[in-house]
CSV table of C-alpha atoms in Angstrom, one decimal:
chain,number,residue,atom,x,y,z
A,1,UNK,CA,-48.7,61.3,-10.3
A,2,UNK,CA,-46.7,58.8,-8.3
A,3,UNK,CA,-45.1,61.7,-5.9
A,4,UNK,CA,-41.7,61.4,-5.1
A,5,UNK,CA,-40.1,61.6,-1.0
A,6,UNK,CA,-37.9,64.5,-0.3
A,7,UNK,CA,-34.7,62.5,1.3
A,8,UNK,CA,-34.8,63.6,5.0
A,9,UNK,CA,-38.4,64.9,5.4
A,10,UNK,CA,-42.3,64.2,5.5
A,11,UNK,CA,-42.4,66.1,2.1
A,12,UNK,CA,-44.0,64.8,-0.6
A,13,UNK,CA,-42.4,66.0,-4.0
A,14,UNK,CA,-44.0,65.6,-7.8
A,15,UNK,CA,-41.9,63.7,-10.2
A,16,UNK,CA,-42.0,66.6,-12.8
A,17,UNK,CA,-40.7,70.0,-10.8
A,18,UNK,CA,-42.0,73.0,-12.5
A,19,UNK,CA,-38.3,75.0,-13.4
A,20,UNK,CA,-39.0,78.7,-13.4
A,21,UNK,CA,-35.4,80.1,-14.8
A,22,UNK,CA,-36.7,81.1,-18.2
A,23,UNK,CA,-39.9,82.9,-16.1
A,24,UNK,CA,-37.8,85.4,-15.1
A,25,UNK,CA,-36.9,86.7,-18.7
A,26,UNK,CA,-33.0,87.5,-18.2
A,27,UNK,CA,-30.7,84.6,-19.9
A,28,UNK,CA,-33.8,83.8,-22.2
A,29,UNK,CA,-34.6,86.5,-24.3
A,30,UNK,CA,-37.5,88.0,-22.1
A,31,UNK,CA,-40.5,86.4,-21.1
A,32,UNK,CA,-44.4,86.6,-20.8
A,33,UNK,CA,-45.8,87.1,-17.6
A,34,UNK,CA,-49.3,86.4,-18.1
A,35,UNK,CA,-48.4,83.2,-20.6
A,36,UNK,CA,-45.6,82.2,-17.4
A,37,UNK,CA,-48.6,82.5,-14.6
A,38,UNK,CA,-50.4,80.3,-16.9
A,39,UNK,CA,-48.3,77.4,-17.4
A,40,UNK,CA,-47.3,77.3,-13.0
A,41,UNK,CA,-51.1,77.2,-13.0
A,42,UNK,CA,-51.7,74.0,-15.8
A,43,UNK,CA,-48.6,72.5,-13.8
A,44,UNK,CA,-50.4,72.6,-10.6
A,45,UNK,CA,-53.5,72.2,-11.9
A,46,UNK,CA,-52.4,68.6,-13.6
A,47,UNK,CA,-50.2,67.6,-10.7
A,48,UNK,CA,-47.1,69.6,-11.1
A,49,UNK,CA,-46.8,70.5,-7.4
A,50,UNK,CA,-43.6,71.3,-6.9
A,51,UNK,CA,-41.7,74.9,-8.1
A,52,UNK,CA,-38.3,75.5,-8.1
A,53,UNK,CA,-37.1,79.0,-8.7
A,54,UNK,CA,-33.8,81.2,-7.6
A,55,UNK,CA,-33.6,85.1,-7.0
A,56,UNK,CA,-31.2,85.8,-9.4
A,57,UNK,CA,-33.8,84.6,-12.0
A,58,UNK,CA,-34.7,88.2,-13.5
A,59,UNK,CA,-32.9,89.6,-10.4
A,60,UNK,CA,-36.1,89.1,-8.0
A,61,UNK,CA,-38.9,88.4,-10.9
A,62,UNK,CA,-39.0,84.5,-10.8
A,63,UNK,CA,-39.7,84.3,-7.6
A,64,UNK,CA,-42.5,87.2,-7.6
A,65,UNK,CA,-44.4,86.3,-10.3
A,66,UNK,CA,-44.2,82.4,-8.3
A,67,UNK,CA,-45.5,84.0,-5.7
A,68,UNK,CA,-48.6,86.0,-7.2
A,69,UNK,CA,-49.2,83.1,-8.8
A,70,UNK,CA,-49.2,80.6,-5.8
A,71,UNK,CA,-50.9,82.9,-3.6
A,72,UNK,CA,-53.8,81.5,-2.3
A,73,UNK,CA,-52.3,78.1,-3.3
A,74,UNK,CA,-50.0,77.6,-0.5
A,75,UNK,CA,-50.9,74.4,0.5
A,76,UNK,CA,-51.2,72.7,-2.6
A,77,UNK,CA,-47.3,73.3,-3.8
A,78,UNK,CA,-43.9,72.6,-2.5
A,79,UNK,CA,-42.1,76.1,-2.9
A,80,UNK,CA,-38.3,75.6,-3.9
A,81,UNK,CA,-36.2,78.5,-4.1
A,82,UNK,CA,-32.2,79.6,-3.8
A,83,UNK,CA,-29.2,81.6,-2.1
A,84,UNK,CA,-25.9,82.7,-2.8
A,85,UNK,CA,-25.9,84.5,-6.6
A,86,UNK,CA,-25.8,88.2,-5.3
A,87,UNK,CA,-26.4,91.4,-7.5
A,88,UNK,CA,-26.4,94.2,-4.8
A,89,UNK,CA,-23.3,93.8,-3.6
A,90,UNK,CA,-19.3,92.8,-4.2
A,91,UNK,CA,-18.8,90.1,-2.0
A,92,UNK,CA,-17.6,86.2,-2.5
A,93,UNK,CA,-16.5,85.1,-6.0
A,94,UNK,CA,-17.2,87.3,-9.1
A,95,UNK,CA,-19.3,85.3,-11.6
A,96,UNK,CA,-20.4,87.1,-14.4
A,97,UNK,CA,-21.5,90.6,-15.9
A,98,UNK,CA,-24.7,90.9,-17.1
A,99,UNK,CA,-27.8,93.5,-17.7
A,100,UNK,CA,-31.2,92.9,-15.9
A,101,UNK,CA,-34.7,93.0,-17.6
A,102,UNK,CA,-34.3,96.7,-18.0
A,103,UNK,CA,-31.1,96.5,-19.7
A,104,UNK,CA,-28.7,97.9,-16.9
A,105,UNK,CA,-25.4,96.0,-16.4
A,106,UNK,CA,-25.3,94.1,-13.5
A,107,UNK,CA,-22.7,92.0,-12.1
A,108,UNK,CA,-23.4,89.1,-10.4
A,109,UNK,CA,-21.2,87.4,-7.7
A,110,UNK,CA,-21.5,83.7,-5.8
A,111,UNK,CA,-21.6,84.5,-2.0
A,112,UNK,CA,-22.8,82.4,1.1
A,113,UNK,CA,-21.7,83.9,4.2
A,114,UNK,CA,-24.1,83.5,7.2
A,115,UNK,CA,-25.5,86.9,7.3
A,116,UNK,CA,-26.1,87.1,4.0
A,117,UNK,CA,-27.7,83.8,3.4
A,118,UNK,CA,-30.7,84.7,6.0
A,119,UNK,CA,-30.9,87.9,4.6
A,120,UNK,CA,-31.7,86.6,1.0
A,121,UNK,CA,-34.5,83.9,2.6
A,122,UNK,CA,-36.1,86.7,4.1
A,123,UNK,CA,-36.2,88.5,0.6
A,124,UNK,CA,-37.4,85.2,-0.9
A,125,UNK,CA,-40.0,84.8,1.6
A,126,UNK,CA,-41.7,88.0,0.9
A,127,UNK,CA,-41.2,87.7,-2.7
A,128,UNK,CA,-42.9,84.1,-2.8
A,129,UNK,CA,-45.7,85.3,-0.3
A,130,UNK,CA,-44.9,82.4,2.0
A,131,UNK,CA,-43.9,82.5,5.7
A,132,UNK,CA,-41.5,79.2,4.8
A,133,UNK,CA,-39.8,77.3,2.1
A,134,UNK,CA,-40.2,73.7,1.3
A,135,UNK,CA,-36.6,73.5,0.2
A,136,UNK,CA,-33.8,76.2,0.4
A,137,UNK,CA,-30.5,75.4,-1.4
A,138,UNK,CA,-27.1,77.0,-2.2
A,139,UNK,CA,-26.9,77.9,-5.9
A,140,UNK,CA,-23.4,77.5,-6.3
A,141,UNK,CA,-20.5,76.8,-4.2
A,142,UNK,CA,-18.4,80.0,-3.0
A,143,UNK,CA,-14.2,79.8,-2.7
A,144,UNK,CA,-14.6,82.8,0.3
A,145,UNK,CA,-17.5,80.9,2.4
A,146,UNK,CA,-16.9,78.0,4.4
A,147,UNK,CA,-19.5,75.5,3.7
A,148,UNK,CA,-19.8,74.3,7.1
A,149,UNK,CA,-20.6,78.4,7.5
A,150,UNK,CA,-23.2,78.1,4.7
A,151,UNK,CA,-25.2,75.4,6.7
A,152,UNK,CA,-24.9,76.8,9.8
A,153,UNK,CA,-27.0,79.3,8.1
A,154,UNK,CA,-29.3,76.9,6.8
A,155,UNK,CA,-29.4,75.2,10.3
A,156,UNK,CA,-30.7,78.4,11.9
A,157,UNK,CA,-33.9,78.7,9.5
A,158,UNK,CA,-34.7,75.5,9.8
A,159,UNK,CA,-35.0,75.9,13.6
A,160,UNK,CA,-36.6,79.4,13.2
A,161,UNK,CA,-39.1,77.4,10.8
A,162,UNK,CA,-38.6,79.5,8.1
A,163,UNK,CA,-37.3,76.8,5.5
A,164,UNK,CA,-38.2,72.8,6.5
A,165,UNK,CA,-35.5,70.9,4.3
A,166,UNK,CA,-31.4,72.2,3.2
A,167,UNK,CA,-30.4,71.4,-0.4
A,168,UNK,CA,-27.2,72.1,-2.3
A,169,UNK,CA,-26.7,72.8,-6.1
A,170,UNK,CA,-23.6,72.3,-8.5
A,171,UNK,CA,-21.8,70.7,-5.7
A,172,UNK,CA,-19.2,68.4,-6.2
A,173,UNK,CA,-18.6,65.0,-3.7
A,174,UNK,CA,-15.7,66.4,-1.5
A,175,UNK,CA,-17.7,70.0,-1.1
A,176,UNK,CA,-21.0,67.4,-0.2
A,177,UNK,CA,-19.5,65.3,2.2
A,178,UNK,CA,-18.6,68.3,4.3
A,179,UNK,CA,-21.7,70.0,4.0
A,180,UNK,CA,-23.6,66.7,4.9
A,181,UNK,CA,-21.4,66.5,7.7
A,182,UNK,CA,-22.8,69.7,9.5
A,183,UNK,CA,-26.6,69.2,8.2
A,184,UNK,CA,-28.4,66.8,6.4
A,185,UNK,CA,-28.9,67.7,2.6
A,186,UNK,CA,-31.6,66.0,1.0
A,187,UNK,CA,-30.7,67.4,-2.3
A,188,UNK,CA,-27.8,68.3,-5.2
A,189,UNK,CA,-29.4,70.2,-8.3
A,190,UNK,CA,-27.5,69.2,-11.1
A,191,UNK,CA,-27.2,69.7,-14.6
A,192,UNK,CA,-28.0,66.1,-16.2
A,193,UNK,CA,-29.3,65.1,-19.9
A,194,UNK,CA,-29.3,62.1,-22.1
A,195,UNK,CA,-26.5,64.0,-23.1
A,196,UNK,CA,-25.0,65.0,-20.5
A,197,UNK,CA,-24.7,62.2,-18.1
A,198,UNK,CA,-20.8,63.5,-16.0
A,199,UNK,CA,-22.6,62.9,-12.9
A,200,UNK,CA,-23.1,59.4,-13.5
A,201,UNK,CA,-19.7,58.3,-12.2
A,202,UNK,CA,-18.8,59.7,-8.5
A,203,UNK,CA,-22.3,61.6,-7.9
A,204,UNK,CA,-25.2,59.4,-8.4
A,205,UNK,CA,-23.1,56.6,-6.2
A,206,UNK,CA,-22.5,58.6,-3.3
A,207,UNK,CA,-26.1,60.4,-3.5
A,208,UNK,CA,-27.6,56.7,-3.3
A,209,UNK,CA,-25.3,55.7,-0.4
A,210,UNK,CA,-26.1,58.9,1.3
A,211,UNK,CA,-29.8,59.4,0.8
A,212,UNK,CA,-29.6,62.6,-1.0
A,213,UNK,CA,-31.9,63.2,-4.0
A,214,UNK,CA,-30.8,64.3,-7.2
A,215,UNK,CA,-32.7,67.4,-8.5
A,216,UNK,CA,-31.6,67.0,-12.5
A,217,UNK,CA,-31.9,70.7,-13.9
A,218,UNK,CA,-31.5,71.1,-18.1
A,219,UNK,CA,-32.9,67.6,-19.2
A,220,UNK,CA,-34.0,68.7,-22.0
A,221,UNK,CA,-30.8,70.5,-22.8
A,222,UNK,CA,-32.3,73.5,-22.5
A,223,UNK,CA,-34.6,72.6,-25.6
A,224,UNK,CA,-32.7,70.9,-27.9
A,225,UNK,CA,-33.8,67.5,-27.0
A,226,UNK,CA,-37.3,68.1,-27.5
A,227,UNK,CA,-36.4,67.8,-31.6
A,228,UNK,CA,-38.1,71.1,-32.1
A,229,UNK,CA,-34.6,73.6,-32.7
A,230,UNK,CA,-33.1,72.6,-35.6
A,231,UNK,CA,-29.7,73.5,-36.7
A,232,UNK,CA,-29.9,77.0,-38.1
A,233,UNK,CA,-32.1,78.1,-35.4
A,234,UNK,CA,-32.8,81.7,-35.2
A,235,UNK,CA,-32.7,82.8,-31.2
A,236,UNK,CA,-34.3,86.2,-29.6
A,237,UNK,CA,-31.7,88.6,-28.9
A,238,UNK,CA,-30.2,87.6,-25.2
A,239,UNK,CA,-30.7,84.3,-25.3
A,240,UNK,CA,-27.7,82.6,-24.0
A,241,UNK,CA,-28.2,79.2,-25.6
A,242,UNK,CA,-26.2,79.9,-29.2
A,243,UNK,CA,-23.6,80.1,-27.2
A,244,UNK,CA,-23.7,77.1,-24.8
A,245,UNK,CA,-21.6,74.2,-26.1
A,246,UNK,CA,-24.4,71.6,-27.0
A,247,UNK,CA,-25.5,74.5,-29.5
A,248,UNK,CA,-22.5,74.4,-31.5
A,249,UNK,CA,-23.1,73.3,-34.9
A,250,UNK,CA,-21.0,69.8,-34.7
A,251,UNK,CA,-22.7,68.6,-32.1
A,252,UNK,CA,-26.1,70.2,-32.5
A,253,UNK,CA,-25.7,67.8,-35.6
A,254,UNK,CA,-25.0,65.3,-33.6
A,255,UNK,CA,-27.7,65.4,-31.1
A,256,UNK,CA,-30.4,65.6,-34.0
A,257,UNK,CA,-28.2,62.3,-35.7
A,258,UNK,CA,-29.5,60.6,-32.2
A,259,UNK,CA,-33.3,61.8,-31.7
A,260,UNK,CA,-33.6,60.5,-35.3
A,261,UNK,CA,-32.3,57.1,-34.0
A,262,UNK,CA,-35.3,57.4,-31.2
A,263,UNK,CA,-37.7,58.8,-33.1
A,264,UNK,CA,-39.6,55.3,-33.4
A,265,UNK,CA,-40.0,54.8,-29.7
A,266,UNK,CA,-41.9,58.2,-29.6
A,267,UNK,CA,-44.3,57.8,-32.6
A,268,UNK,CA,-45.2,53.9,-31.4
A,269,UNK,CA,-46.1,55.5,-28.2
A,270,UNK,CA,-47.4,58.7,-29.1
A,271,UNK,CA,-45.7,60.7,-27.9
A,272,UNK,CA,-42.9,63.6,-28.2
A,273,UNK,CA,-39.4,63.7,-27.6
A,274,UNK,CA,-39.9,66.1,-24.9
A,275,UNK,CA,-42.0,63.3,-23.0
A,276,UNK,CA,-39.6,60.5,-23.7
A,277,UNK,CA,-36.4,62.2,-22.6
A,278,UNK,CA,-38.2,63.6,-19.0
A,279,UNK,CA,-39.1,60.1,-18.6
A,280,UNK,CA,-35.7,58.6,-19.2
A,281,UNK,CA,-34.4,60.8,-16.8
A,282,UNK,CA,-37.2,60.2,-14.4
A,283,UNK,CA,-36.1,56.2,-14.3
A,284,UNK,CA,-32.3,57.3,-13.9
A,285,UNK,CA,-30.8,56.4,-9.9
A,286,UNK,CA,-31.3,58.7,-7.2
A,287,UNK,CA,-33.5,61.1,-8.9
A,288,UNK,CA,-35.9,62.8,-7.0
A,289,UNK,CA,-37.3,65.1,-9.1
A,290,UNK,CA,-37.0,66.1,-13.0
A,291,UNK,CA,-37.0,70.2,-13.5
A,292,UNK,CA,-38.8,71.1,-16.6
A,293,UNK,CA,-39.4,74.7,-17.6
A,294,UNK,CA,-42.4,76.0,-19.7
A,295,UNK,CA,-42.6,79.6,-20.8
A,296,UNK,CA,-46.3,79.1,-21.7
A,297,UNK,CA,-49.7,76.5,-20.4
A,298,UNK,CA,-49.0,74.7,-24.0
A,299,UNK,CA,-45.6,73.4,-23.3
A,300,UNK,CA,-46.4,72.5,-19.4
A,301,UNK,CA,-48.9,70.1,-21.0
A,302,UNK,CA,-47.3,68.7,-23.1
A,303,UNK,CA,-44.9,68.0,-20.0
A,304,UNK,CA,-47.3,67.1,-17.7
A,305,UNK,CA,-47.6,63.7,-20.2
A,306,UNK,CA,-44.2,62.3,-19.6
A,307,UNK,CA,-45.4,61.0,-16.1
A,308,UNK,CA,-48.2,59.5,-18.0
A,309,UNK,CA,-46.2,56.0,-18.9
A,310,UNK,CA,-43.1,54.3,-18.3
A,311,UNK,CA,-40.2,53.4,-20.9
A,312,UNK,CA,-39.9,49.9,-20.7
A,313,UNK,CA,-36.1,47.6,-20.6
A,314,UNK,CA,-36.1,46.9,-23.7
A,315,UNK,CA,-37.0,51.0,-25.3
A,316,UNK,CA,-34.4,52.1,-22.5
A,317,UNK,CA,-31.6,50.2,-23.6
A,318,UNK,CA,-32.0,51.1,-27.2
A,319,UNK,CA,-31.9,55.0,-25.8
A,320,UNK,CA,-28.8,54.0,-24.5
A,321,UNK,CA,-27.4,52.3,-27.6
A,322,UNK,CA,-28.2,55.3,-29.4
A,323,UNK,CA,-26.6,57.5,-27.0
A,324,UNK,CA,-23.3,55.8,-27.0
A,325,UNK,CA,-22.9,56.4,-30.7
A,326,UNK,CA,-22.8,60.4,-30.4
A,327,UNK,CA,-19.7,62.1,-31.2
A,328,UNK,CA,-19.9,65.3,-28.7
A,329,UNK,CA,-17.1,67.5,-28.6
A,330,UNK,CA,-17.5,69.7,-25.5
């Protein structure tokens, strides 16, 4: 794979980042450990180096079964993991209630006060098995944190060598520019799709004028663009996705209306829409790195092929043709 430069550092990232959010079971409908260890292993195993997980991912499992996984493995991945969604505490900005793996409501809030920032790397760092992080960002943004507080955070375990590069996620230009201000941020994780392409505007510009890499999370719109959920779809009990807006039936219809329309570019290459749409989104400005998720070794496979070739001009632009005729209503 042609590995990718982390913005700011000596670290090499893969193009494809193994995503490990549906790993952790909670917001998916539960998960498979043994069939989860299996697909980090055919990631890394076909060049998938690079895992990107966050504690509040099954409230602490993510990251542990990463880190059973990786053990022994240390120096062959790039370990990416999170802050600032809390489940033990009441502090920052409430964001949700929820129930963990077990069932027992939880309720989750968005804080990244100093303290409480190193705390959570140093619960990261045993879950993951690691004595450092590759690449520690702020999940979300929090109303009752300074940022420049958050970094100054971030700046400390850098110098204590416990994580070597800062990232942010879901943050928006003003919020960036400050936090950029205090420490260099090689990356924003951000939600980005064929479908979803908000950040094109004001975020991809000022990442390529600043250096900062673009970590695109739910490319393949959490499944629908692979073609393979048709409308109708029958989910597991507590998965969040019927409810998510690209789910709706209108434009659920819609999406389907443009994967028909770029179905032909798939079956002259040979391969699935799964593989097209990660590389579309790997040929996009300022990405770094595409997250893809894979609950099993199968689907991780069939992943791993998207790095394989590269859309041409002319395949690109009818992607975008087709994309311009979809009638979202979000």
């Amino acid at each position: 794979m042609n590995n990718k430069q982390l913005p700011g550092t000596n670290i090499m990232l893969s193009p494809i980042t193994y995503g490990a959010f549906a790993i952790g079971g909670w917001f998916w409908g539960g998960a498979d450990e043994g069939e989860a260890i299996k697909a980090i292993e055919a990631a890394i195993d076909n060049g998938v180096t690079t895992i990107d997980t966050a504690p509040v991912y099954g409230m602490g499992h993510s990251e542990t079964v990463v880190g059973n996984t990786v053990k022994g493995k240390r120096d062959q991945v790039q370990l990416l993991t999170k802050f600032g969604m809390i489940w033990d505490a009441e502090d920052g900005d409430f964001a949700f209630d929820t129930k963990d793996n077990d069932g027992k409501p939880v309720k989750v809030y968005k804080f990244n006060g100093k303290q409480s920032v190193i705390e959570e790397c140093e619960r990261s760092l045993k879950r993951l098995q690691t004595d450092y992080i590759d690449l520690l960002q702020m999940h979300w943004p929090d109303s009752t944190t300074p940022i420049e507080e958050t970094m100054e955070a971030l700046e400390i375990l850098i110098q204590q060598g416990k994580i070597r590069a800062a990232g942010v996620c879901n943050c928006p230009v003003d919020l960036l520019t400050r936090a950029n201000a205090v420490l260099p941020i090689s990356t924003n994780q951000l939600a980005y799709s064929m479908v979803n392409r908000g950040i094109e505007k004001d975020m991809v510009p000022f990442c390529m004028e600043n250096g900062i890499g673009i970590l695109p999370h739910t490319s393949l719109q959490k499944g629908l663009l692979t073609g393979k959920i048709k409308p109708g779809h029958i989910f597991n009990e507590g998965d969040h996705r019927p409810n998510t807006p690209y789910f709706k039936e209108h434009n659920h219809k819609e999406v389907m209306k443009v994967l028909e329309n770029i179905q032909q570019i798939a079956t002259d290459r040979n391969i699935s829409l799964a593989q097209l749409t990660i590389n579309w989104t790997m040929q996009q400005p300022a990405i770094t790195s595409v997250l893809v998720g894979a609950r099993d070794a199968a689907q991780m496979l069939d992943n791993v092929k998207a790095a394989s070739f590269k859309l041409t001009p002319t395949e690109l632009a009818i992607i975008n043709t087709a994309l311009l005729d979809m009638d979202l209503s979000l």
